[in-house]
XYZ file of C-alpha atoms in Angstrom:
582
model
C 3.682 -11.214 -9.781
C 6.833 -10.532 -8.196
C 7.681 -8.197 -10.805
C 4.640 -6.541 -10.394
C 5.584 -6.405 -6.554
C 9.359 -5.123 -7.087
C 8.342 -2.540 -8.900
C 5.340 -1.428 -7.008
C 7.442 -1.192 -4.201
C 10.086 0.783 -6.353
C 7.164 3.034 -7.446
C 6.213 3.802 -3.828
C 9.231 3.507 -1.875
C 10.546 6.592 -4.490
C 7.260 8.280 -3.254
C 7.688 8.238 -0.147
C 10.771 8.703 0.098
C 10.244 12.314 -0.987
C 7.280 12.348 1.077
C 9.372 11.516 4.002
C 11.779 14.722 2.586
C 9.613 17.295 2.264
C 8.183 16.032 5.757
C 11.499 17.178 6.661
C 11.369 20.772 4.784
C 8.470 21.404 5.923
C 9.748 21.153 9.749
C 13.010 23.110 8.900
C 10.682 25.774 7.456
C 8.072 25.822 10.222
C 11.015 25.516 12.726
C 12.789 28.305 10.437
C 9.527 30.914 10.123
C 9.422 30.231 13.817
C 12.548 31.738 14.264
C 11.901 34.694 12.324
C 8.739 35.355 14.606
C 10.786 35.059 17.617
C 13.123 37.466 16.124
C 10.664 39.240 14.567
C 9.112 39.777 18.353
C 12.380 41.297 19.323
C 12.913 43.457 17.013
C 9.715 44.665 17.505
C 10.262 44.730 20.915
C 12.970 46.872 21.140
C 14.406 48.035 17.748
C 17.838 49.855 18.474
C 18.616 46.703 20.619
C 17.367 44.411 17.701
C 20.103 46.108 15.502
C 22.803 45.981 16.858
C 23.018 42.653 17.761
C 21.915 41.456 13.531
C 24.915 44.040 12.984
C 26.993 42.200 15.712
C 26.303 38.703 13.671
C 26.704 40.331 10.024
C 29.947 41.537 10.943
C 31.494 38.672 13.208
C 35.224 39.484 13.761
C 35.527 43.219 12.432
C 39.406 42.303 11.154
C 38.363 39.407 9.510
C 35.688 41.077 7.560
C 37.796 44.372 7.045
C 40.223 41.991 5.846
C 37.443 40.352 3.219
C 36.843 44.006 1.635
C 33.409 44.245 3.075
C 32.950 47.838 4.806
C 30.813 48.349 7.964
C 28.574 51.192 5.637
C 27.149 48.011 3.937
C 25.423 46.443 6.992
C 24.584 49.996 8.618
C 22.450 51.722 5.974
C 20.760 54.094 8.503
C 22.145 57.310 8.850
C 20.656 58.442 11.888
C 22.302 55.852 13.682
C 26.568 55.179 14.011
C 28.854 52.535 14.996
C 31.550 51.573 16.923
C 33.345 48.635 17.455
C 35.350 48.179 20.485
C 37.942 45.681 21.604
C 39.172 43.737 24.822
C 41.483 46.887 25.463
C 38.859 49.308 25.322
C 40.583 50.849 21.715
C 37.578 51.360 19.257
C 39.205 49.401 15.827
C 35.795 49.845 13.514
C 32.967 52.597 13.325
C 30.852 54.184 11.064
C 28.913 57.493 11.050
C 30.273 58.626 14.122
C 30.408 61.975 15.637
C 33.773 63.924 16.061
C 33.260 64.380 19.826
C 32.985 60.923 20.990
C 35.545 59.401 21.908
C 38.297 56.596 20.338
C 39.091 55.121 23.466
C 37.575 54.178 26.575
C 38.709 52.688 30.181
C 36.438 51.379 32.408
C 34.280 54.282 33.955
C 33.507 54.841 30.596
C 32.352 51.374 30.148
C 30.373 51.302 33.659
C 28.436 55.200 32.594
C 27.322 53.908 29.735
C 25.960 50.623 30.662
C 24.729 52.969 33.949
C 23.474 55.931 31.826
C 22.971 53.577 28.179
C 23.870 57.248 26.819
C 27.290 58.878 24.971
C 27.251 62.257 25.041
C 23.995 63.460 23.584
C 22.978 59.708 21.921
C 21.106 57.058 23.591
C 22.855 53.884 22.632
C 22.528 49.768 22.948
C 25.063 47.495 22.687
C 26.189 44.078 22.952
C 29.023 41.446 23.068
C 29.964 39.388 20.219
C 32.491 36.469 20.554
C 33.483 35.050 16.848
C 34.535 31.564 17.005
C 38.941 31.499 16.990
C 39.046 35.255 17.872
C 38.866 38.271 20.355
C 35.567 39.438 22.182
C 34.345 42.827 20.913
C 31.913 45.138 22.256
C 29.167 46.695 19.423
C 27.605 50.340 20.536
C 25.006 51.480 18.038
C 24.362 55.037 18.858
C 21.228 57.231 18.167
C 19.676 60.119 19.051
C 15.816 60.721 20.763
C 14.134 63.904 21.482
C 12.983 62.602 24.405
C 15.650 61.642 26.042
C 17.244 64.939 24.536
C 14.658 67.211 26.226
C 14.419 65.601 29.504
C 18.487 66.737 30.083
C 18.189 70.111 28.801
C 15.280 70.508 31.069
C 16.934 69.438 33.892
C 19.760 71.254 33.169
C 18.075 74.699 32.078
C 14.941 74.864 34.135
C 14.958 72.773 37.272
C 14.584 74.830 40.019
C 14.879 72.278 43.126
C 13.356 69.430 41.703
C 10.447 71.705 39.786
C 10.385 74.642 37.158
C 9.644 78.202 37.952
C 6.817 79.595 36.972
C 8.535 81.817 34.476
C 9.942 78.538 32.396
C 6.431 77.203 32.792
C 4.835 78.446 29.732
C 8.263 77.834 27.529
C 7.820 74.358 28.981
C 4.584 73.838 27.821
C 4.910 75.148 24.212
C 8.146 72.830 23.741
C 6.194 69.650 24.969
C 2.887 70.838 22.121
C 5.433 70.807 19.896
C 6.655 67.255 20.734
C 3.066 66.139 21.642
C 4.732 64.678 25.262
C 3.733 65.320 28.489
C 5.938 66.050 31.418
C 4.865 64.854 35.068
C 6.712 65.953 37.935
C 6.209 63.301 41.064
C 7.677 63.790 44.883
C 9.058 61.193 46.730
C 5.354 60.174 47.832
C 4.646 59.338 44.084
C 2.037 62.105 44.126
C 2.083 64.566 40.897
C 3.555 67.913 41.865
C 3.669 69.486 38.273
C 2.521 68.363 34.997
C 2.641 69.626 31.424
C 1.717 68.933 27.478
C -0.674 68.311 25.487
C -1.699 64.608 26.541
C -3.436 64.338 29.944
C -0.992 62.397 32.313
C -1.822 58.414 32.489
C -1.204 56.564 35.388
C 0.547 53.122 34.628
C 1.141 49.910 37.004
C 4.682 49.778 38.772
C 5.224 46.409 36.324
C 4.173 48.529 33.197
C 7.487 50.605 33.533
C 9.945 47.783 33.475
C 7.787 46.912 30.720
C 8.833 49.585 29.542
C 12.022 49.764 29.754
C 12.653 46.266 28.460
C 10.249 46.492 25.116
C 9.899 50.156 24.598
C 8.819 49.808 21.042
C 5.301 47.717 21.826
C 3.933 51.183 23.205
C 3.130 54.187 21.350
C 4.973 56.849 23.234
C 8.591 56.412 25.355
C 8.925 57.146 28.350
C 11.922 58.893 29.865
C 12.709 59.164 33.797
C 15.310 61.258 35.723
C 14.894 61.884 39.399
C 16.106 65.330 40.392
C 18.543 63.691 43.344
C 18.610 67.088 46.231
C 14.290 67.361 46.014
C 14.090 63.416 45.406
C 11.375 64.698 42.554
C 11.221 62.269 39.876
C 10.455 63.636 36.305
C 8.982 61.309 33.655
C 8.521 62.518 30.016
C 6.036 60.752 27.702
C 6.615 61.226 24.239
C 5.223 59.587 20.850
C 7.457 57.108 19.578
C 9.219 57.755 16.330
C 10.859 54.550 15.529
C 8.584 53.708 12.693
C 11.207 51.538 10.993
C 9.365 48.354 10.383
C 12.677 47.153 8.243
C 12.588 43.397 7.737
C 15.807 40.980 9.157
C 18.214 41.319 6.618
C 20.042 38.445 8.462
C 17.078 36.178 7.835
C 15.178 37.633 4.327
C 17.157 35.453 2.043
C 17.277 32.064 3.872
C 13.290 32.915 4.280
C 12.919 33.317 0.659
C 14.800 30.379 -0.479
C 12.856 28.367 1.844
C 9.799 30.321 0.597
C 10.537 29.242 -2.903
C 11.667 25.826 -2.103
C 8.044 25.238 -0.248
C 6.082 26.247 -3.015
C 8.415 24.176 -5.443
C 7.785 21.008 -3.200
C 3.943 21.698 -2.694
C 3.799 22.304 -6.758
C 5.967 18.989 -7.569
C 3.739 17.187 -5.336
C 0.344 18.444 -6.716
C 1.931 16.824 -9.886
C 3.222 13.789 -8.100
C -0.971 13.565 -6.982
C -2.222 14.312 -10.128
C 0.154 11.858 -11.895
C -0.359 9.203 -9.398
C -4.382 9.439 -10.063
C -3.745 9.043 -13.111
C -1.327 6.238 -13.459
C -3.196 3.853 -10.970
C -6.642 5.323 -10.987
C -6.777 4.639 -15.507
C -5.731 1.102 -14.836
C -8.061 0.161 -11.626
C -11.219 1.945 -13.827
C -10.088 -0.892 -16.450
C -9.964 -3.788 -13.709
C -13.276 -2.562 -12.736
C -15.111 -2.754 -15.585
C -13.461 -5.729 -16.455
C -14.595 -7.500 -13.277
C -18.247 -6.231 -13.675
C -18.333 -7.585 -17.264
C -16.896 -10.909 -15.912
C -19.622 -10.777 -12.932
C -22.148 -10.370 -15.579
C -20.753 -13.823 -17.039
C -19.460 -12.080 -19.877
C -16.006 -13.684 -19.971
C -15.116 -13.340 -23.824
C -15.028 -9.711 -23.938
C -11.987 -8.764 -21.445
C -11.756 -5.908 -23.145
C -13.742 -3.557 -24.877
C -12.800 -2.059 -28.437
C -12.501 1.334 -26.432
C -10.388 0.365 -24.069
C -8.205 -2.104 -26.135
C -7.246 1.322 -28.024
C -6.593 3.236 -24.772
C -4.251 -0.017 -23.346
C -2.580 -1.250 -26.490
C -0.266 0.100 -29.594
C -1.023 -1.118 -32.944
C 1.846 -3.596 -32.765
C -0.363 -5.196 -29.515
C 2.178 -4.163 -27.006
C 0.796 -2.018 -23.807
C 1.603 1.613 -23.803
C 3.983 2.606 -20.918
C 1.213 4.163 -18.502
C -0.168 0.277 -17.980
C 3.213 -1.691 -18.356
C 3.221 -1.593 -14.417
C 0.370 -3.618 -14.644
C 1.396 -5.829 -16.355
C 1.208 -9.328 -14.553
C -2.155 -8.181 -14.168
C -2.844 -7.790 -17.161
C -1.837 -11.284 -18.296
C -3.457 -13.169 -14.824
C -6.418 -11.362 -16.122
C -6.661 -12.683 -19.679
C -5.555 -16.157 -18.153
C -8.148 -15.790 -15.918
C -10.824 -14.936 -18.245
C -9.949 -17.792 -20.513
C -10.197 -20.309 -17.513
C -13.377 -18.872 -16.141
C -14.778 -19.277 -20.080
C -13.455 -22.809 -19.867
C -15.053 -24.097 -16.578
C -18.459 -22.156 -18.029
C -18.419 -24.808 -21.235
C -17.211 -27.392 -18.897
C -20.314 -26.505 -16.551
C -22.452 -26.082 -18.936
C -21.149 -29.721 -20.734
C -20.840 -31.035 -17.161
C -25.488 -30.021 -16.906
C -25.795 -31.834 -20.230
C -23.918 -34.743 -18.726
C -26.003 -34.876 -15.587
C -29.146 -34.326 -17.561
C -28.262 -37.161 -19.283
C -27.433 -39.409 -16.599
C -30.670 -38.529 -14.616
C -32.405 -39.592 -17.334
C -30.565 -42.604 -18.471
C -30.679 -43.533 -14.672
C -34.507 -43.189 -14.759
C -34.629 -44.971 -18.135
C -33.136 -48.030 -16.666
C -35.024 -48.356 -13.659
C -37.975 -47.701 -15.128
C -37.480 -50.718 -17.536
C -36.994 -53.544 -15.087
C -39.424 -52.614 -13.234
C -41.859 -51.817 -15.973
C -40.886 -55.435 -16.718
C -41.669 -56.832 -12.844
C -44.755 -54.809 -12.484
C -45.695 -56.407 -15.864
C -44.873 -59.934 -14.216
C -46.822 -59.735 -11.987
C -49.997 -58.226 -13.122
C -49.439 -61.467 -15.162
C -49.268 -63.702 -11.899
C -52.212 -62.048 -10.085
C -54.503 -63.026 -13.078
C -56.542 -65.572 -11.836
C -58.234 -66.477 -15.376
C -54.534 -67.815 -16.685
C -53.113 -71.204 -15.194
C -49.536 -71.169 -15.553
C -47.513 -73.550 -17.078
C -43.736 -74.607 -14.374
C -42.153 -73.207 -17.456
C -43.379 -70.512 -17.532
C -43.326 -69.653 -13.988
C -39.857 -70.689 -14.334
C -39.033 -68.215 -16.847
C -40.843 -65.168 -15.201
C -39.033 -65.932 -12.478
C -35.542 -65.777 -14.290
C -36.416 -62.298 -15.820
C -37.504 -60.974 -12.499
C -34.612 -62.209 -10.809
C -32.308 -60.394 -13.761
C -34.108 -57.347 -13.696
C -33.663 -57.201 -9.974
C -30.094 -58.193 -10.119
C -29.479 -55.531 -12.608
C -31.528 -53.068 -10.404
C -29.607 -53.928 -7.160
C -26.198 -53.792 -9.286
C -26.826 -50.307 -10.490
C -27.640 -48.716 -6.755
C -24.609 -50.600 -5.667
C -22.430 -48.720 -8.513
C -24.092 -45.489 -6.999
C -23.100 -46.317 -3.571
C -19.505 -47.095 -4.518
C -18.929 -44.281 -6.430
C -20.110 -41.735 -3.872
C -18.097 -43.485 -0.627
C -15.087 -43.275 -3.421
C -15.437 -39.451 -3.541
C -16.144 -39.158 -0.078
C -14.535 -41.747 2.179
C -11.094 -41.874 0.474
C -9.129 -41.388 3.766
C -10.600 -44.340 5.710
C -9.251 -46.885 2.745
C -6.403 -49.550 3.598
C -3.291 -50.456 1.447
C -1.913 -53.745 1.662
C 1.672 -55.032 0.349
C 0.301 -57.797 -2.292
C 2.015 -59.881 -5.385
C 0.705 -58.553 -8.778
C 0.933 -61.693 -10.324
C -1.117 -63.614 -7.659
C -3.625 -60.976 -7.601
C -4.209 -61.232 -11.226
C -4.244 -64.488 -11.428
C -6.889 -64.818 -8.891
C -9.170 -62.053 -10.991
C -8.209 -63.654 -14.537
C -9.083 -67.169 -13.220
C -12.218 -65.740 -11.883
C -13.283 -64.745 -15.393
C -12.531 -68.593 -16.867
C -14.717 -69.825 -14.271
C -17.711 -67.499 -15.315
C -19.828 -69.456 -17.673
C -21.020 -65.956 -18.882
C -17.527 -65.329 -20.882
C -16.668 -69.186 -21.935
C -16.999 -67.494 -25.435
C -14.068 -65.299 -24.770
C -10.537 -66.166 -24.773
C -8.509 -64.699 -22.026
C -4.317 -64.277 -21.991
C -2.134 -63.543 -19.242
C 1.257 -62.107 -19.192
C 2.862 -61.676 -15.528
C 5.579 -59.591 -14.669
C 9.145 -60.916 -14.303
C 10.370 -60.646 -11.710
C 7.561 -60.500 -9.960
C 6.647 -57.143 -8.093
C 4.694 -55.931 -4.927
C 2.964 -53.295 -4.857
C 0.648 -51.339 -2.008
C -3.057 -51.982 -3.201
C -6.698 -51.794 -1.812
C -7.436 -55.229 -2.714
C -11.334 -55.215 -2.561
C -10.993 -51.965 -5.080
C -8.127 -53.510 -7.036
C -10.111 -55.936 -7.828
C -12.960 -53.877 -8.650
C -10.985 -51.929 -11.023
C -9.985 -54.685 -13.236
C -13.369 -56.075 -13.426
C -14.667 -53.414 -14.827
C -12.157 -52.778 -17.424
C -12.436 -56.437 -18.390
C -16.284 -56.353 -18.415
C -16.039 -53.305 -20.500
C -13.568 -54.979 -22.894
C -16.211 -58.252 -23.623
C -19.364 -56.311 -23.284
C -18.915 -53.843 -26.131
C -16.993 -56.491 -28.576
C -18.657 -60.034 -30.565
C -18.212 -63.124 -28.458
C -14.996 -64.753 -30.646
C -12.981 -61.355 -29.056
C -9.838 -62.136 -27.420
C -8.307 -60.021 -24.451
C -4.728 -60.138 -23.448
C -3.585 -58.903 -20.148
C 0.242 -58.122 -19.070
C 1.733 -56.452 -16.786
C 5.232 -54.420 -17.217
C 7.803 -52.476 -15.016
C 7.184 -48.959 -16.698
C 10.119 -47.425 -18.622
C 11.379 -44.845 -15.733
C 10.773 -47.899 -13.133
C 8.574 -45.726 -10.995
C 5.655 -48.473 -10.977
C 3.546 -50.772 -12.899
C 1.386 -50.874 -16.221
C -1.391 -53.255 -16.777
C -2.175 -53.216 -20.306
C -5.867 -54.585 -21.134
C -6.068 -55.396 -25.174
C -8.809 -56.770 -26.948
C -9.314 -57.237 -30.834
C -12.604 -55.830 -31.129
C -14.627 -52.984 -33.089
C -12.978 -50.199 -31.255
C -13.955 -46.974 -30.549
C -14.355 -43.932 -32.670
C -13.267 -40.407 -30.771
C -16.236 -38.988 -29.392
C -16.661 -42.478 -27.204
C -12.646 -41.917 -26.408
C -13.289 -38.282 -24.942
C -16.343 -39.268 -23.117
C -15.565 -43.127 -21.899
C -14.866 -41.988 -18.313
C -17.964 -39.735 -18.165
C -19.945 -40.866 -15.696
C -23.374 -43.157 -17.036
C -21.872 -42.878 -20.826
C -22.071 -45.670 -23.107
C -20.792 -45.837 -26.365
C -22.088 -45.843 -29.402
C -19.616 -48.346 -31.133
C -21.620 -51.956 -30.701
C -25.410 -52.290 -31.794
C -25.457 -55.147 -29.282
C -27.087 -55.326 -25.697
C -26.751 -52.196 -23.049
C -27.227 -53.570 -20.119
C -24.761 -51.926 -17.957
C -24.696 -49.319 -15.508
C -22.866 -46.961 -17.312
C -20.994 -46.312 -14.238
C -17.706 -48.509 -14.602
C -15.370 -46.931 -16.132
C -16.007 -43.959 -13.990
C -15.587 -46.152 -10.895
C -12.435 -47.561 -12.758
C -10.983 -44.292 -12.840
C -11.676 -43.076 -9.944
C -9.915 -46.096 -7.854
C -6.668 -45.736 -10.234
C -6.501 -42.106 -8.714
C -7.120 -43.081 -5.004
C -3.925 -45.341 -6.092
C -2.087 -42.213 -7.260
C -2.491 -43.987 -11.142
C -3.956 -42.937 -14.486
C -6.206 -44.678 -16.631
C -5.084 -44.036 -20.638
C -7.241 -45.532 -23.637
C -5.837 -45.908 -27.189
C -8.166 -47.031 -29.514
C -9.500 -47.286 -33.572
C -12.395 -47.870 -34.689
C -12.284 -51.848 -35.959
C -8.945 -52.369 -34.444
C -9.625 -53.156 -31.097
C -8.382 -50.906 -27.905
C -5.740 -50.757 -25.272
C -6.455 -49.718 -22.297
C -3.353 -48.966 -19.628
C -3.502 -48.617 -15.897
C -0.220 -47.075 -14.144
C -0.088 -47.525 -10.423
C 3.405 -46.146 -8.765
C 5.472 -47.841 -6.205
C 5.500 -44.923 -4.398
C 2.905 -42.916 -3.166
C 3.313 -39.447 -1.329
């Protein structure tokens, strides 16, 4: 899975990495079309002043771009409008469209009248100051001419009669300002109107409204244009429609606009791709995991994959087609998986055959002794029948065997379940192996039970300690060496030894007898709990529980329990138990 992890995070870290990027293109542009609105706001604001500061930019230092073979007629397209450039000494050094009578020079009262007057001659103008970096400051005038501001002088200079216009001007007056569709309104020193004339009806505006005005003269529909007559103190302000229609856009900004223009929609296309391709590389697969998990909720664990889908995930040479190779831990955890979850269904499925067959071999031998006892004693309680001491004698044997047996089977119960549960509370002691066995062997020649059976033991040499439960020890061999007499004729003989093992990491006890053996299907289920065999025709009176119980102590010893055996050859069985435990 740590494939599956690198390259997952290669996958996505590549994602959002360009996420991250056009995160960042899209601020430049927002911060960039922000810009242009600001800009744009000027130049709408006041669009003489607007141009002459983009040609101020364009042009930087006028020697340096004289010197580049770029010619001031390229940035000034206009042709009502002219140019000129002037330097720190006042000498004008670039211009463009300009009228004969201006001037190619100019000192300092020329400088202070026409930032006083913001007019040359006849031509209102704007300008502004333009320091290049590494060179001289130079002054940009953009000249221009406006009716407006045209009519207002000649008035004043042609028909002002102390600070007002004679009634035989009047009429001439008001036929020029139809013609302009202004209005002309007179006021006195008191602000009150003392002539007005036009076409428009005179409109009164706030004292803040003229600076207005004067500051963004292109947000209002008509100019306005003030002289005050200076011997009456009359003030004369002419209202005329604006004519500066030319919505023109930046030319400084139109091309980094559009190449941010078309590098937006080339980042929002690529990543409508990016979404569609990502929906379809990880959405496909996850459908697939889906389905497969619902079939494998449904206990279907065979079919991992439908024909179907086994053609949409694999070639024909059973490789998986590039889409799902990024899947492709999962893929295999999946079909491990499956065949795991098949295996522990037949296991759980053998495992309720097992059980089935334990609860009822458990209920078939306690039903028989005391099948046996009840009979008994119905027996004893009939009062018709004397009984013979004999035969007391024996009905007293067979009840005391059946309960024997009965009491040995619930104790084989009890051990087994305090082995599975109360592992953690159990002892180990240091102990000899050869005393121990010794002590268990001699046990067995003392039992009148197996004076049929011969019995060999081979110690260890040297002699080893190991760390044992010696109650459970004990148990252990028992039942291995009951199991070995029980299922064989009574002329069997059993050898026992114990051996260092060959990597000297513990101890093997081998347990060999010479009997009938035991064919495979006994082999694969001898440690299944209440089995018995089916190798001997002779009696079958044990629990069926030992060499479950056997097992189960060698692993609370950290051991293993192996059985080699064929059928009329006898069997070996072999019990490792490591000097070491964790």
């Amino acid at each position: 899975m740590k494939k599956l992890r690198g390259r997952l995070f290669f996958h996505f870290s590549i994602q959002f990495g360009f996420i991250a990027l056009l995160m960042i293109v899209v601020v430049f542009l927002a911060t960039l079309i922000g810009g242009y609105f600001l800009v744009e706001m000027d130049r709408d604001a006041d669009y003489y002043q607007y141009q002459v500061e983009e040609l101020a930019i364009d042009v930087g230092d006028p020697l340096e771009y004289k010197k580049n073979d770029n010619d001031i007629s390229d940035v000034l397209k206009t042709e009502n409008m002219w140019l000129q450039i002037i330097d720190e000494e006042g000498n004008v050094i670039e211009s463009e469209n300009v009228p004969a009578d201006l001037k190619e020079r100019y000192n300092s009262i020329d400088i202070a009248q026409m930032k006083e007057r913001e007019q040359l001659a006849e031509y209102s103008i704007k300008y502004t100051l333009e320091k290049p970096l590494f060179a001289d400051t130079y002054l940009f005038v953009l000249g221009y001419q406006e009716q407006g501001a045209l009519l207002i002088n000649e008035l004043i200079e042609n028909v002002n009669t102390n600070g007002s216009i004679a009634e035989a001007d009047q009429s001439e007056v008001e036929e020029t300002l139809n013609q302009l569709e202004g209005t002309l309104a007179i006021y006195d020193d008191n602000g009150d109107i003392v002539q007005q004339f036009g076409s428009n009806e005179h409109i009164e505006v706030s004292p803040l409204e003229m600076i207005e005005r004067d500051i963004s003269p292109d947000h209002y529909d008509e100019n306005q244009y003030t002289l005050l007559d200076r011997e009456s103190g009359n003030s004369w302000i002419l209202t005329a429609p604006s004519k500066q229609n030319q919505k023109q856009s930046s030319t400084m900004l139109k091309k980094p606009v559009f190449i941010v223009a078309a590098l937006a929609g080339a980042i929002l296309a690529i990543t409508l791709l990016i979404a569609f391709w990502n929906s379809f590389r990880y959405g496909s697969p996850l459908f697939i995991f889906a389905n497969w998990l619902n079939r494998m909720g449904n206990g279907n664990y065979k079919e991992v994959l439908t024909e179907q889908e086994k053609k949409k995930v694999y070639r024909k040479n059973g490789k998986l087609k590039r889409r799902y190779k990024l899947y492709k831990e999962v893929f295999q955890a999946f079909d491990e998986m499956a065949v795991k979850l098949d295996a522990s269904q037949k296991e759980r499925e053998q495992l309720e055959k097992s059980r089935e067959e334990w609860v009822a071999g458990i209920s078939h031998d306690l039903r028989t002794p005391l099948t046996t006892m009840e009979g008994y004693g119905r027996m004893l309680g009939n009062e018709q029948y004397e009984w013979s001491k004999q035969e007391l004698q024996e009905i007293g044997d067979t009840i005391t065997e059946k309960s024997g047996y009965m009491v040995d089977l619930i104790e084989d119960f009890t051990l087994s379940f305090r082995l599975k549960n109360d592992a953690n509370t159990l002892t180990f002691n240091l102990v000899s192996m050869n005393e121990s066995m010794e002590q268990i062997i001699e046990k067995f020649r003392k039992d009148v039970a197996f004076k049929d059976y011969s019995v060999v033991y081979e110690p260890v040499r040297p002699d080893r300690k190991i760390e044992v439960n010696e109650r459970l020890f004990e148990r252990m061999i028992d039942n291995l060496m009951y199991n070995a007499w029980k299922h064989n004729p009574q002329d069997t003989a059993v050898k026992v030894a114990v051996t260092q093992s060959e990597e000297e990491k513990g101890l093997e006890i081998r347990i060999t007898d010479n009997g009938t053996g035991m064919d495979e299907e006994t082999q694969k289920h001898l440690f299944t709990r209440y089995y018995r065999g089916t190798n001997t025709e002779e009696r079958n009176e044990g629990t069926g529980l030992g060499m479950s119980i056997a097992l189960q102590i060698a692993k609370l010893h950290q051991g293993t329990i192996s059985v080699q055996s064929e059928k009329d050859r006898g069997t070996t069985v072999t019990v490792f138990l490591p000097n070491d435990k964790d």
